[in-house]
Coordinates of C-alpha atoms in Angstrom, one line a residue:
L1 CA -2.5 -14.3 -7.3
S2 CA -5.9 -14.5 -5.8
H3 CA -6.3 -18.2 -6.5
T4 CA -3.6 -19.0 -3.9
F5 CA -5.3 -17.0 -1.1
S6 CA -8.6 -17.5 0.7
L7 CA -9.6 -14.2 2.2
S8 CA -9.6 -10.6 1.0
L9 CA -9.8 -7.6 3.4
T10 CA -10.0 -4.0 2.5
L11 CA -7.0 -2.1 3.6
S12 CA -3.3 -3.6 4.1
Y13 CA 0.7 -6.7 4.6
S14 CA 3.6 -10.3 5.0
L15 CA 4.0 -13.6 7.3
S16 CA 3.9 -17.3 8.3
S17 CA 4.2 -18.3 12.2
A18 CA 7.3 -17.0 14.6
S19 CA 10.7 -17.8 16.2
C20 CA 13.1 -18.3 13.4
T21 CA 13.3 -15.2 11.3
L22 CA 14.5 -14.2 7.8
Q23 CA 14.0 -10.7 6.4
V24 CA 15.3 -9.3 3.2
G25 CA 14.3 -6.3 1.2
N26 CA 15.6 -3.4 -1.0
S27 CA 14.3 -1.1 -3.7
Q28 CA 16.7 -2.0 -6.5
Y29 CA 16.8 -4.9 -8.8
Y30 CA 20.5 -5.1 -9.5
N31 CA 23.7 -3.5 -8.2
Y32 CA 22.7 -3.3 -4.5
T33 CA 24.2 -4.1 -1.2
L34 CA 22.6 -6.4 1.4
S35 CA 23.2 -6.7 5.1
V36 CA 23.4 -10.4 5.8
N37 CA 23.6 -11.1 9.5
G38 CA 25.4 -7.7 9.9
K39 CA 27.9 -8.4 7.0
E40 CA 27.9 -6.4 3.8
Q41 CA 27.1 -8.4 0.7
K42 CA 27.4 -6.6 -2.7
H43 CA 25.6 -7.7 -5.8
G44 CA 26.1 -6.9 -9.4
D45 CA 24.0 -7.1 -12.6
S46 CA 23.8 -10.8 -13.4
Y47 CA 20.2 -12.0 -13.7
E48 CA 21.0 -15.5 -12.5
S49 CA 22.7 -14.5 -9.3
D50 CA 21.6 -10.9 -8.6
Y51 CA 18.0 -10.2 -9.7
L52 CA 16.7 -9.3 -6.3
T53 CA 13.1 -10.7 -6.5
D54 CA 14.5 -14.1 -7.4
L55 CA 17.3 -13.9 -4.9
I56 CA 14.7 -13.3 -2.1
T57 CA 12.6 -16.2 -3.4
N58 CA 15.6 -18.6 -3.6
R59 CA 16.9 -17.6 -0.1
S60 CA 13.4 -18.1 1.3
L61 CA 13.2 -21.6 -0.1
H62 CA 16.5 -22.4 1.4
F63 CA 15.4 -20.9 4.7
L64 CA 12.4 -23.3 4.7
E65 CA 14.6 -26.3 3.8
D66 CA 17.1 -25.5 6.6
R67 CA 14.7 -24.6 9.4
S68 CA 14.2 -26.7 12.5
P69 CA 10.9 -28.6 12.1
Q70 CA 10.4 -28.4 15.9
H71 CA 10.1 -24.6 15.9
P72 CA 7.6 -22.2 14.4
F73 CA 8.9 -19.7 11.8
F74 CA 8.3 -16.2 10.5
L75 CA 9.3 -15.3 7.0
M76 CA 8.9 -11.8 5.7
L77 CA 9.6 -11.1 2.0
S78 CA 10.0 -7.5 0.7
P79 CA 10.7 -7.7 -3.1
P80 CA 11.5 -4.4 -4.9
A81 CA 8.6 -5.0 -7.4
P82 CA 6.8 -3.0 -8.5
H83 CA 8.9 0.0 -7.4
S84 CA 10.8 2.2 -9.8
P85 CA 13.0 1.6 -11.9
W86 CA 10.6 -1.2 -12.8
T87 CA 13.3 -3.6 -14.1
A88 CA 11.5 -6.8 -15.1
A89 CA 13.2 -10.1 -15.4
P90 CA 14.5 -10.8 -18.9
Q91 CA 11.9 -13.3 -19.7
Y92 CA 9.1 -10.9 -18.8
Q93 CA 10.2 -7.7 -20.5
K94 CA 7.9 -8.1 -23.5
E95 CA 4.8 -9.0 -21.6
F96 CA 1.7 -6.8 -21.6
S97 CA 2.8 -4.9 -24.7
D98 CA -0.8 -3.8 -25.4
V99 CA -1.8 -2.9 -21.9
K100 CA -2.7 0.6 -20.8
A101 CA -3.6 2.1 -17.5
P102 CA -7.4 1.9 -16.9
R103 CA -9.3 5.0 -18.1
D104 CA -12.1 4.8 -15.6
G105 CA -13.0 6.5 -12.3
S106 CA -11.2 9.7 -11.8
F107 CA -8.7 9.2 -14.6
D108 CA -7.8 12.5 -16.2
K109 CA -10.6 14.3 -14.3
L110 CA -10.2 17.9 -13.3
G111 CA -9.2 18.3 -9.6
K112 CA -12.0 20.7 -8.9
D113 CA -12.5 22.1 -5.4
K114 CA -9.4 20.1 -4.2
H115 CA -6.2 21.2 -2.5
W116 CA -4.1 23.4 -4.8
L117 CA -1.7 20.5 -5.7
L118 CA -4.6 18.7 -7.4
R119 CA -5.5 21.8 -9.3
Q120 CA -2.1 22.4 -10.9
P121 CA -1.9 19.5 -13.5
V122 CA -2.7 20.3 -17.1
N123 CA -6.1 18.9 -18.0
P124 CA -6.6 17.0 -20.1
M125 CA -3.2 15.4 -19.9
P126 CA -0.8 15.8 -22.8
E127 CA 0.0 12.8 -24.9
S128 CA 3.6 12.7 -23.5
S129 CA 2.2 12.2 -19.9
L130 CA -0.3 9.5 -21.1
N131 CA 2.6 7.6 -22.8
Y132 CA 4.8 7.9 -19.7
L133 CA 2.1 6.6 -17.3
D134 CA 1.1 3.8 -19.6
S135 CA 4.7 2.7 -19.9
A136 CA 5.2 2.8 -16.2
Y137 CA 1.9 0.8 -15.7
R138 CA 3.2 -2.0 -18.1
K139 CA 6.6 -2.1 -16.5
R140 CA 5.1 -2.4 -13.0
W141 CA 3.0 -5.4 -14.2
Q142 CA 6.1 -7.0 -15.8
T143 CA 8.1 -6.8 -12.5
L144 CA 5.2 -8.4 -10.7
L145 CA 5.3 -11.5 -12.8
S146 CA 8.4 -12.5 -10.7
V147 CA 6.4 -11.9 -7.6
D148 CA 3.8 -14.3 -9.0
D149 CA 6.6 -16.8 -9.4
M150 CA 7.7 -16.2 -5.8
V151 CA 4.2 -16.8 -4.4
E152 CA 3.7 -20.0 -6.4
L153 CA 7.1 -21.5 -5.5
L154 CA 6.7 -20.7 -1.8
V155 CA 3.1 -22.1 -1.6
K156 CA 4.2 -25.3 -3.4
K157 CA 7.2 -25.6 -1.1
L158 CA 5.0 -25.3 2.0
D159 CA 2.7 -27.9 0.5
S160 CA 5.5 -30.3 -0.2
M161 CA 6.7 -29.9 3.4
K162 CA 3.1 -30.6 4.7
E163 CA 3.1 -27.1 6.3
L164 CA 0.7 -25.3 4.0
D165 CA -2.4 -25.9 6.2
N166 CA -0.5 -24.9 9.3
T167 CA 0.8 -21.6 7.9
Y168 CA -0.8 -18.1 7.7
I169 CA 0.2 -16.4 4.4
F170 CA -0.4 -12.6 4.2
Y171 CA -0.1 -10.9 0.8
T172 CA -0.1 -7.1 0.7
S173 CA 1.7 -3.9 -0.4
D174 CA 3.2 -0.9 1.3
N175 CA 1.1 1.8 -0.4
G176 CA -1.3 2.5 -3.2
Y177 CA -0.4 4.2 -6.5
H178 CA -2.0 6.4 -9.1
T179 CA -1.6 6.4 -12.8
G180 CA -3.5 9.4 -14.3
Q181 CA -6.1 9.9 -11.6
F182 CA -7.0 13.6 -11.4
S183 CA -4.4 14.2 -14.2
L184 CA -1.5 13.2 -11.9
P185 CA 0.7 11.0 -14.0
I186 CA 2.3 8.6 -11.5
D187 CA 3.1 8.5 -7.8
K188 CA 1.4 8.1 -4.4
R189 CA 1.2 10.6 -1.4
Q190 CA -2.4 11.8 -2.0
L191 CA -5.3 11.2 0.4
Y192 CA -7.6 9.5 -2.1
E193 CA -8.5 5.8 -2.2
F194 CA -6.2 5.0 -5.1
D195 CA -3.2 6.0 -3.0
I196 CA -4.2 4.9 0.5
R197 CA -5.9 1.6 -0.1
V198 CA -3.8 -1.5 -0.6
P199 CA -4.5 -5.2 -1.3
L200 CA -4.6 -7.6 1.5
M201 CA -5.2 -11.3 1.0
V202 CA -4.7 -13.9 3.8
R203 CA -5.1 -17.7 4.0
G204 CA -4.5 -19.9 7.0
P205 CA -5.9 -22.0 9.8
G206 CA -9.5 -21.1 10.8
I207 CA -10.1 -18.9 7.8
K208 CA -13.0 -19.9 5.5
P209 CA -12.2 -19.6 1.8
N210 CA -13.7 -17.1 -0.6
Q211 CA -14.6 -14.4 1.9
M212 CA -14.4 -10.7 1.3
L213 CA -14.7 -8.6 4.5
Q214 CA -15.4 -4.9 4.4
A215 CA -14.3 -3.8 7.8
P216 CA -11.1 -1.7 7.5
V217 CA -7.7 -3.1 8.4
L218 CA -4.6 -0.9 8.6
N219 CA -0.9 -1.5 8.2
I220 CA -0.5 -0.9 12.0
D221 CA -2.7 -3.9 12.6
L222 CA -0.2 -6.3 11.0
A223 CA 2.1 -6.6 14.0
P224 CA -0.6 -7.2 16.6
T225 CA -2.2 -9.8 14.3
I226 CA 1.0 -11.7 13.9
L227 CA 1.7 -11.5 17.6
D228 CA -1.9 -12.7 18.3
I229 CA -1.3 -15.7 16.0
S230 CA 1.9 -16.5 17.8
G231 CA 0.1 -16.6 21.1
T232 CA 1.3 -13.3 22.6
N233 CA -1.0 -11.7 25.2
L234 CA -1.8 -8.4 23.4
S235 CA -2.7 -6.6 26.6
S236 CA 1.1 -6.7 27.3
V237 CA 2.0 -5.0 24.0
N238 CA 1.8 -1.2 23.6
V239 CA 0.7 -0.8 20.0
D240 CA -1.8 1.5 18.3
G241 CA -3.2 -1.1 16.0
Q242 CA -5.4 -4.1 16.7
S243 CA -5.4 -7.7 15.7
F244 CA -7.8 -8.6 12.9
L245 CA -7.6 -12.4 13.6
S246 CA -11.1 -12.3 15.0
Q247 CA -12.3 -10.9 11.6
M248 CA -10.6 -13.6 9.6
A249 CA -11.2 -16.5 11.9
P250 CA -14.1 -15.8 14.4
S251 CA -14.0 -19.4 15.5
L252 CA -10.5 -18.7 17.0
R253 CA -11.0 -15.2 18.5
N254 CA -13.6 -12.7 19.7
G255 CA -13.1 -9.1 18.7
T256 CA -14.6 -5.9 17.4
T257 CA -14.0 -3.9 14.2
R258 CA -13.1 -0.2 14.1
P259 CA -15.7 2.2 12.7
F260 CA -13.1 4.9 11.8
F261 CA -9.4 5.4 11.3
L262 CA -6.6 7.9 10.8
V263 CA -4.9 8.8 7.5
E264 CA -2.0 11.2 7.6
Y265 CA 0.9 12.4 5.5
T266 CA 3.7 15.0 5.8
G267 CA 4.5 16.6 2.5
E268 CA 8.0 16.7 1.0
G269 CA 9.4 19.5 -1.1
H270 CA 12.7 21.1 -2.2
P271 CA 13.8 24.4 -0.7
T272 CA 14.8 25.6 -4.2
S273 CA 12.9 25.3 -7.5
D274 CA 13.3 22.4 -9.8
P275 CA 15.8 23.4 -12.6
S276 CA 13.6 21.8 -15.2
C277 CA 10.5 23.6 -14.0
P278 CA 11.8 26.9 -12.6
K279 CA 8.4 28.8 -13.0
L280 CA 6.9 26.6 -10.3
G281 CA 9.1 28.0 -7.6
P282 CA 10.4 26.3 -4.4
G283 CA 8.6 23.9 -2.0
L284 CA 7.6 21.3 -4.5
S285 CA 8.9 17.9 -5.5
E286 CA 8.4 15.0 -7.9
C287 CA 7.7 17.4 -10.8
F288 CA 7.6 14.9 -13.7
P289 CA 6.7 14.3 -16.4
D290 CA 5.7 17.6 -18.0
C291 CA 6.3 19.6 -14.8
V292 CA 3.4 18.1 -13.0
C293 CA 4.3 18.2 -9.3
E294 CA 3.2 15.2 -7.2
D295 CA 4.2 16.6 -3.8
A296 CA 4.9 19.8 -1.8
F297 CA 5.8 20.9 1.7
N298 CA 2.2 21.9 2.3
N299 CA 0.8 18.7 0.9
T300 CA 0.6 17.8 4.6
Y301 CA -2.8 16.5 5.8
A302 CA -4.6 14.4 8.3
C303 CA -7.9 12.6 7.6
V304 CA -10.5 10.6 9.5
R305 CA -12.2 7.9 7.5
T306 CA -15.5 6.7 8.8
L307 CA -16.5 3.3 7.5
N308 CA -19.4 1.4 9.1
G309 CA -22.8 0.2 8.2
Q310 CA -24.3 3.7 8.0
N311 CA -21.5 5.9 6.7
N312 CA -18.6 5.9 4.3
L313 CA -17.1 9.4 4.8
Q314 CA -13.7 11.0 4.6
Y315 CA -12.8 14.3 6.3
C316 CA -9.3 15.8 5.7
E317 CA -7.6 18.9 7.0
F318 CA -4.4 20.4 5.4
A319 CA -1.7 22.1 7.3
D320 CA -1.3 25.0 4.9
S321 CA -2.0 28.7 4.7
E322 CA -5.6 28.0 3.7
S323 CA -6.4 25.4 6.3
F324 CA -8.0 23.6 3.3
V325 CA -10.6 20.9 4.1
E326 CA -11.8 18.1 1.8
V327 CA -14.8 15.9 2.6
Y328 CA -16.1 13.0 0.6
N329 CA -19.1 10.7 0.7
L330 CA -17.7 7.5 -0.8
T331 CA -21.1 5.8 -0.8
S332 CA -22.5 8.2 -3.4
D333 CA -19.1 9.3 -4.8
P334 CA -16.7 6.3 -4.7
H335 CA -14.1 8.1 -6.9
Q336 CA -14.0 11.2 -4.7
L337 CA -14.9 13.6 -7.5
E338 CA -16.8 16.1 -5.4
N339 CA -15.6 17.8 -2.3
I340 CA -18.8 18.3 -0.3
V341 CA -17.3 20.4 2.6
K342 CA -19.8 23.2 1.8
K343 CA -22.8 20.9 1.7
V344 CA -22.3 19.0 4.9
D345 CA -24.0 19.8 8.2
P346 CA -21.6 21.8 10.3
A347 CA -22.3 19.6 13.2
V348 CA -21.0 16.6 11.2
L349 CA -17.9 18.5 10.3
Q350 CA -17.3 19.4 14.0
A351 CA -17.8 15.8 15.1
M352 CA -15.3 14.6 12.5
N353 CA -12.8 17.3 13.4
Q354 CA -13.0 16.2 17.1
R355 CA -12.5 12.6 16.1
L356 CA -9.5 13.5 14.0
I357 CA -7.9 15.4 16.9
K358 CA -8.4 12.4 19.1
L359 CA -6.9 10.0 16.6
Q360 CA -3.9 12.2 16.0
S361 CA -3.0 12.4 19.7
C362 CA -3.8 8.8 20.8
Q363 CA -1.3 6.2 21.9
G364 CA -1.7 2.5 22.5
A365 CA -5.0 1.3 23.9
S366 CA -6.6 4.8 23.6
C367 CA -6.3 4.4 19.8
R368 CA -8.6 1.4 20.0
D369 CA -11.4 3.3 21.9
N370 CA -13.9 3.6 19.2
K371 CA -16.5 5.7 20.9

């Protein structure tokens, strides 16, 4: 998809301009119910009329055809791909038959010196787990081919309407995903780069092509950026994020980048043990395949990530009985293989702890105070 976009940023999301609005989204491919202007609309299992990614594409094209040319528009598309159950369109179900998940980085590495949840998978992974994650990887790619079609059709439609050069297009995702990293077969929910970092590509007025900017952008920045593009005075809006329009198009806006940011997650578990994995006990969830658990009640953490010209560090605290801490230097250890909490100057740990406390308690403008 990168050929249709002209800017790549490092961390996060979906748009066009503002006033008329269409929003559709679901996490199923067939047999779902939509709310259409407040009215229930049920769909079945016919590819031609019900496959959700294509339905979103077709309704978006109609939205563009029917819009009033005098008004700006905002179009947000949330296809189910590549979420489970990974149901590809019929014409794509045999694609990528020889593809496997990449075996590089932290793939099938031991979760040494990490939170207990990362220490519980079998290492090396059994063949059954490898087959499962490779199958999931292929199916996810297959579902994304319909998203490729969506992007191509919408870009061509905007071009035919002579609106392409007037429109900002954001392409992103809602979360990262792992397939075998630290012997965790498939899921998200972890504090590492493979789960928290998502693609973000943007093209539009004032953005020079073929740039890759390294300053971090967060999903909470999407709303203020869209409002900024629409001409809203951001000082009147109480949001934690900040516009990144100045990064993309410095000729249009002045602004600063953030040197650090917050990452946090509240773990989920079941009060009773999983019937298929009774020996693991209660408090865990997502225990598949092969009884590897991807989440737990105490998989609850908060991290501060420092990313500037001098440092690329991550400091994380767990809300568990151990008060477990993980620290990584991503400059020397981009795959976060070594927890260096015992090697770091205590003064640095204290400074990052205080920064984390500040980020967890901030609201609105105070979240953008980068001192």
